[in-house]
């Protein structure tokens, strides 16, 4: 492949690796759970993204056909990362935080939903809160 | 996979009866062709079949269909977010690598929401999580304000303003 | 590389066995899981190790690894899943019926309230 | 071939009564009677030729490796025995039909009876030592069933057990003896043994073989010291006693001795073993019989003594002895059978068979009385009955041999025994029929012909054997003897009642006289002797039995203490020891295979693996975390699979892992979240050491394998054949769905079955103690009130179609690329499960309604259907049919039946996994509902306050 | 150039995995550990993609896809267990 493409691919690989690494470093380095939560949710998504782009480009040059199917993975990650992050956050809030003490007010006549059920208590089915 | 009763009743016009979510159908077709990496007519054909079948099978889970106002805005929004994600990553990377943890000022903040549609809020939350130093952690029980955690909150107002103008405003235009 | 794989099998076996020897149902279940990993890897390694020689026939493919152990292990994984599921359910039912999850009737059950 | 039928008829006939049990007693009886009759007719149809000295033989290979053929040979002896068995059998069937109560399961009884009959005839006809053994054991089992037929009677069960143990134990000895004999002779065919008589008797192992065989025969024929089981067996219904314990089964021992007489007899060993035991039994039996008040017990001991008599005669080893034996065999069958039947009648009509309550029955049961009189006369050996004949011959034969160097000792014993025989016969008759009837006997009424008939027939024949000895008994005996001698030149026999005055006549006269006196003065001195004659055999047996039981219980408690850990420890130590031994001398040696280079990635990964394993152990008390660690181990394993080019394995592994995780978490919700520490440090270290050893062993094993080259021909073959034969380029998948499709089929069966087990288990938990617990469940962890946060729902909803798309993708490509029905199934399952988790069961269940059971069913049907289809098309089960199309514009298209099979797999997987998970979550919902009800109740209470 | 970069990539990613492992071991809270595991899965995905590039094959793409799906699923399961105890209710 042409040196330019090769350079791009190499660069992307490095970037991807670096971001993935950074995410993990943050995971170890940062002081408490919530801050640690930041690093992977961002860095890793981009890390994987960069690597995917790299592989797409390289395969386009090796096999001569565009294999965008890899983008699906990124799509998945972008869809799921926030959900996972918020689940983790809620778990943390639920286990280690107290709605009154260490959280800001909601500025609403109700609490954060981790501490107060949005759905009326008699709603037998677990179907979602209708804000 | 759906109960017969769940399928929309036959008096609906043909389009809504058989293609309940055109946008979803389109996405499905594209995704299939992309995933199977097969741009031959056969691939498109199979994709179309799936694109028609899967929404029909799963339509029962879309009890509230998101109303997309303009697809143009969706595109713009996507690009904005992508850009911000890039930036966010670099920022966070910087923070992680070169800031000593002691200098970080992690902070909880409450963002009041004007968005109402569930999808809108969901997308906003996702965006917040993916973008600079913020993770959306919780909603108030009535879903009118969002709990956000900032990795390094130097200027809270700035962050809130960004969230509201840069993302929420656009989303308001997308989901009505 | 072979050495490392053998090491992995050994490690997982040891873990599995240790957990199997615990006195409560749950660790035992975990032990069986671990043992399953170990055994599967062991069976798989019967086909010897090869890097990037997946047994998927393609033009210009650079040789293939032995597919037989793979097929066998595939079945093994599935069946061990089935059995694990049954064990888990058994343990659950047993606990609900008997109010203890000991798998050791020899010792006294007073220890149930012992310090953890 | 007709010989085979003789045995086959009873065995197959045995099915009829069972099947006809609904059709009523009569039908059962008729079926049984007919099959017996058929066998009998078939047997007698051979009689003419055999009486001419011929023999029929037929042989089929059974287990040629050990020289075991199903060889039958019908000669005179066999004819006599089989004739007795079937003839008396016929009578017994009629008798039993009238004897057994209306409410008893005649079907079962007759089935057992026919089974016994078949085995017995088998013994009579068998010409192969081993097949004879098979039939021998058959009789033991059948008699066990028959003796224990009245399950409600304790002594019935005990008697059955004792009989089985004694005869079965003897059977073991017999097996050993027979094998020895066969080994000595170099053939298992009985009819060939005679020719090798000298060789056998010279062999050094001859005594051992003889003793073992003798033990077998003694146990079967209730010879001292194994006689005690027979009286116990009298708990059986009288027809059984009459059939098995007088006429046929107990004769099997005698018969076998007679069968082997030409081979084994004539040596010191033979004489002193057989004759001595016979004599002792002869005397003991008749003496003890005198002191029995229970008529059946009395008859039992009399039977023992008569069997002793026959054994003794055989033991003499002289032709005279043999002839006498066979004649007595015939007679005894006749009169003893008749006597048992009469006792049965008495019991049946009066409800008692104890001499102390009975009496004066002559007036009530004259016919029965007459029968009894004749029978007892024969038993006592009075002329003109057959018994007299055989007794005369016995005394004749005995008087010619000297025992332990004493010329007259044996004769004396015989005479004394004979005297006692007369005595107890007299006592029987006098006690039962003469004198004044007991008060409660007035009610007794005359028996039906069905009871009297058989008895009468038997006793008449007993009479006839005496009176018409010349025309009737002589030919039978002649034929039998010729058969028993095993060669044509048998002596010609002349039976006549009057031999003129000779020693035997005098002796019998003395016996009759003495017997009369004994019986007359019996009551005077019974008391002082009675105590002495307690039968020790039983007590010894009981003691042994008890000892055995207690010992085995002790052993069981020692090793089967209910501690899984202990079992595993034993097991693992054993395995390690065996493995160690197997490689002991040489030790494991690593091969010289070209190894792969180690890279930093692998090193770091193995470090992670080690850490994860360690953490799993260290955290194993905090269960959630240990599960997490185990998952990490699985993750790393699947990375390994990917690296070593097994993408299919990786796919399966990770999907299975997630499902397992969900399953475990669902269960963990109810299980304790922490494990208490109970193992002492010593225990822990011991376990750790054991675990380490096991790990080391596996490490060594794996290393040895991996470092040496293995066979590759099979792999190459499959890889070559994959495309042409299997029509797929993913060899693993082709193996799964085509080459080894049947395995996969069974695999999904296993999955389905385990799902159903889980369903059953959890459904059972919906009531009883478990349900109780669920209804009063208090949560042991803090729970956030918000069940299903809104935003997650809208996010994960988007995932479902996407996941389904991926599932379809995985499924379609499976045959040519990594993927396949199983993985696709799990993908779909996970997609659904995520909906269940995030949006809540109700929400999802309303919208996604799958009938999991029917999915499982259809899946398996589909999978099986493809297999059957290929069978219909004439290929072996689950052969893959595939076709390649080139469609215009649309590109190429591969269609193969494997896809349908895979679809079946997919459906089964989805159905099974979802069924399991849904039912697990059902428990949680129940607990939740109960909790909410409780909360509402509490709220109402507060309002009330 | 790629030939040079790929080993670096492998080293970096496996190092990342090791770091995750450290967090997994250190904890202290369950949330930390779950987060670490989740990150591990994502790094694994990256690793697989890199492996694909290095071996010039797309055979492992599906594995990566499933990792993405199932990693998320298990994270959700764990969190639900922590939040509600009952993961399907």
GROMACS .gro file of C-alpha atoms in nm, chain D residues 208-381:
model
  174
  631UNK     CA    1  -1.216  -7.917   4.470
  632UNK     CA    2  -1.452  -7.921   4.174
  633UNK     CA    3  -1.647  -8.204   4.332
  634UNK     CA    4  -1.680  -8.023   4.664
  635UNK     CA    5  -1.791  -7.700   4.502
  636UNK     CA    6  -2.049  -7.876   4.289
  637UNK     CA    7  -2.163  -8.073   4.592
  638UNK     CA    8  -2.215  -7.749   4.786
  639UNK     CA    9  -2.427  -7.619   4.501
  640UNK     CA   10  -2.640  -7.931   4.494
  641UNK     CA   11  -2.667  -7.953   4.872
  642UNK     CA   12  -2.793  -7.599   4.903
  643UNK     CA   13  -3.044  -7.653   4.629
  644UNK     CA   14  -3.162  -7.985   4.763
  645UNK     CA   15  -3.162  -7.866   5.124
  646UNK     CA   16  -2.899  -8.115   5.240
  647UNK     CA   17  -2.745  -8.085   5.583
  648UNK     CA   18  -2.600  -7.838   5.680
  649UNK     CA   19  -2.788  -7.617   5.436
  650UNK     CA   20  -3.128  -7.771   5.501
  651UNK     CA   21  -3.268  -7.490   5.715
  652UNK     CA   22  -3.401  -7.275   5.438
  653UNK     CA   23  -3.658  -7.529   5.327
  654UNK     CA   24  -3.879  -7.515   5.638
  655UNK     CA   25  -3.859  -7.136   5.617
  656UNK     CA   26  -3.971  -7.149   5.255
  657UNK     CA   27  -4.290  -7.316   5.373
  658UNK     CA   28  -4.433  -6.968   5.420
  659UNK     CA   29  -4.504  -6.986   5.049
  660UNK     CA   30  -4.854  -7.062   4.922
  661UNK     CA   31  -4.905  -7.438   4.941
  662UNK     CA   32  -4.911  -7.492   4.564
  663UNK     CA   33  -4.564  -7.343   4.556
  664UNK     CA   34  -4.448  -7.567   4.840
  665UNK     CA   35  -4.591  -7.866   4.666
  666UNK     CA   36  -4.437  -7.777   4.333
  667UNK     CA   37  -4.102  -7.629   4.416
  668UNK     CA   38  -4.018  -7.769   4.755
  669UNK     CA   39  -4.125  -8.126   4.713
  670UNK     CA   40  -4.164  -8.223   4.351
  671UNK     CA   41  -3.922  -8.022   4.142
  672UNK     CA   42  -3.682  -7.754   4.250
  673UNK     CA   43  -3.531  -7.926   4.548
  674UNK     CA   44  -3.481  -8.222   4.319
  675UNK     CA   45  -3.260  -8.010   4.098
  676UNK     CA   46  -2.962  -8.083   4.321
  677UNK     CA   47  -3.028  -8.453   4.314
  678UNK     CA   48  -3.085  -8.433   3.943
  679UNK     CA   49  -2.755  -8.258   3.884
  680UNK     CA   50  -2.575  -8.517   4.092
  681UNK     CA   51  -2.745  -8.787   3.888
  682UNK     CA   52  -2.653  -8.598   3.573
  683UNK     CA   53  -2.289  -8.589   3.671
  684UNK     CA   54  -2.302  -8.935   3.829
  685UNK     CA   55  -2.133  -9.110   3.537
  686UNK     CA   56  -1.864  -8.847   3.534
  687UNK     CA   57  -1.780  -8.792   3.897
  688UNK     CA   58  -1.904  -9.092   4.090
  689UNK     CA   59  -1.714  -9.398   4.199
  690UNK     CA   60  -1.435  -9.228   4.389
  691UNK     CA   61  -1.368  -9.212   4.760
  692UNK     CA   62  -1.421  -8.840   4.752
  693UNK     CA   63  -1.759  -8.880   4.586
  694UNK     CA   64  -1.868  -9.157   4.819
  695UNK     CA   65  -1.770  -8.992   5.143
  696UNK     CA   66  -1.892  -8.644   5.052
  697UNK     CA   67  -2.222  -8.727   4.893
  698UNK     CA   68  -2.322  -9.042   5.071
  699UNK     CA   69  -2.227  -8.919   5.418
  700UNK     CA   70  -2.412  -8.592   5.386
  701UNK     CA   71  -2.704  -8.774   5.235
  702UNK     CA   72  -2.716  -9.023   5.519
  703UNK     CA   73  -2.693  -8.754   5.785
  704UNK     CA   74  -2.967  -8.552   5.618
  705UNK     CA   75  -3.176  -8.864   5.574
  706UNK     CA   76  -3.166  -8.943   5.943
  707UNK     CA   77  -3.185  -8.586   6.074
  708UNK     CA   78  -3.477  -8.498   5.855
  709UNK     CA   79  -3.689  -8.790   5.950
  710UNK     CA   80  -3.612  -8.749   6.318
  711UNK     CA   81  -3.690  -8.379   6.328
  712UNK     CA   82  -4.003  -8.432   6.122
  713UNK     CA   83  -4.149  -8.638   6.399
  714UNK     CA   84  -4.139  -8.344   6.636
  715UNK     CA   85  -4.312  -8.095   6.410
  716UNK     CA   86  -4.670  -7.998   6.482
  717UNK     CA   87  -4.713  -7.779   6.179
  718UNK     CA   88  -4.803  -8.018   5.901
  719UNK     CA   89  -4.612  -7.825   5.638
  720UNK     CA   90  -4.304  -7.814   5.857
  721UNK     CA   91  -4.340  -8.185   5.914
  722UNK     CA   92  -4.361  -8.245   5.542
  723UNK     CA   93  -4.070  -8.009   5.485
  724UNK     CA   94  -3.844  -8.215   5.711
  725UNK     CA   95  -3.972  -8.535   5.562
  726UNK     CA   96  -3.882  -8.394   5.223
  727UNK     CA   97  -3.538  -8.308   5.352
  728UNK     CA   98  -3.492  -8.659   5.473
  729UNK     CA   99  -3.611  -8.811   5.147
  730UNK     CA  100  -3.377  -8.586   4.954
  731UNK     CA  101  -3.106  -8.706   5.188
  732UNK     CA  102  -3.204  -9.057   5.102
  733UNK     CA  103  -3.164  -8.994   4.731
  734UNK     CA  104  -2.837  -8.812   4.777
  735UNK     CA  105  -2.708  -9.097   4.986
  736UNK     CA  106  -2.808  -9.347   4.722
  737UNK     CA  107  -2.632  -9.151   4.453
  738UNK     CA  108  -2.334  -9.127   4.678
  739UNK     CA  109  -2.303  -9.502   4.688
  740UNK     CA  110  -2.184  -9.485   4.331
  741UNK     CA  111  -2.335  -9.822   4.248
  742UNK     CA  112  -2.578  -9.882   3.967
  743UNK     CA  113  -2.828 -10.016   4.216
  744UNK     CA  114  -2.802  -9.687   4.400
  745UNK     CA  115  -2.866  -9.487   4.086
  746UNK     CA  116  -3.165  -9.697   3.991
  747UNK     CA  117  -3.313  -9.669   4.337
  748UNK     CA  118  -3.259  -9.293   4.332
  749UNK     CA  119  -3.439  -9.243   4.009
  750UNK     CA  120  -3.726  -9.463   4.110
  751UNK     CA  121  -3.756  -9.276   4.437
  752UNK     CA  122  -3.733  -8.948   4.251
  753UNK     CA  123  -4.043  -9.051   4.062
  754UNK     CA  124  -4.230  -9.186   4.360
  755UNK     CA  125  -4.143  -8.908   4.595
  756UNK     CA  126  -4.256  -8.648   4.345
  757UNK     CA  127  -4.588  -8.823   4.328
  758UNK     CA  128  -4.669  -8.890   4.689
  759UNK     CA  129  -4.501  -8.589   4.849
  760UNK     CA  130  -4.672  -8.361   4.603
  761UNK     CA  131  -5.002  -8.526   4.691
  762UNK     CA  132  -4.933  -8.487   5.062
  763UNK     CA  133  -4.854  -8.118   5.032
  764UNK     CA  134  -5.171  -8.070   4.837
  765UNK     CA  135  -5.373  -8.244   5.104
  766UNK     CA  136  -5.217  -8.025   5.369
  767UNK     CA  137  -5.312  -7.734   5.148
  768UNK     CA  138  -5.670  -7.861   5.138
  769UNK     CA  139  -5.680  -7.905   5.515
  770UNK     CA  140  -5.539  -7.557   5.563
  771UNK     CA  141  -5.779  -7.416   5.307
  772UNK     CA  142  -6.086  -7.581   5.454
  773UNK     CA  143  -6.014  -7.566   5.825
  774UNK     CA  144  -5.787  -7.265   5.836
  775UNK     CA  145  -5.534  -7.453   6.044
  776UNK     CA  146  -5.256  -7.703   5.983
  777UNK     CA  147  -5.138  -7.748   6.338
  778UNK     CA  148  -5.165  -8.103   6.462
  779UNK     CA  149  -5.255  -7.973   6.806
  780UNK     CA  150  -5.583  -7.818   6.688
  781UNK     CA  151  -5.661  -8.066   6.414
  782UNK     CA  152  -5.825  -8.400   6.454
  783UNK     CA  153  -6.115  -8.609   6.339
  784UNK     CA  154  -6.107  -8.468   5.991
  785UNK     CA  155  -6.185  -8.815   5.856
  786UNK     CA  156  -6.552  -8.746   5.899
  787UNK     CA  157  -6.538  -8.404   5.732
  788UNK     CA  158  -6.283  -8.467   5.458
  789UNK     CA  159  -6.303  -8.841   5.381
  790UNK     CA  160  -6.159  -8.817   5.030
  791UNK     CA  161  -5.877  -8.600   5.144
  792UNK     CA  162  -5.824  -8.842   5.425
  793UNK     CA  163  -5.800  -9.131   5.182
  794UNK     CA  164  -5.551  -8.943   4.970
  795UNK     CA  165  -5.347  -8.855   5.275
  796UNK     CA  166  -5.354  -9.215   5.393
  797UNK     CA  167  -5.220  -9.345   5.064
  798UNK     CA  168  -4.965  -9.071   5.040
  799UNK     CA  169  -4.839  -9.130   5.391
  800UNK     CA  170  -4.829  -9.502   5.330
  801UNK     CA  171  -4.607  -9.441   5.032
  802UNK     CA  172  -4.401  -9.202   5.238
  803UNK     CA  173  -4.358  -9.463   5.509
  804UNK     CA  174  -4.276  -9.717   5.243
   0.00000   0.00000   0.00000
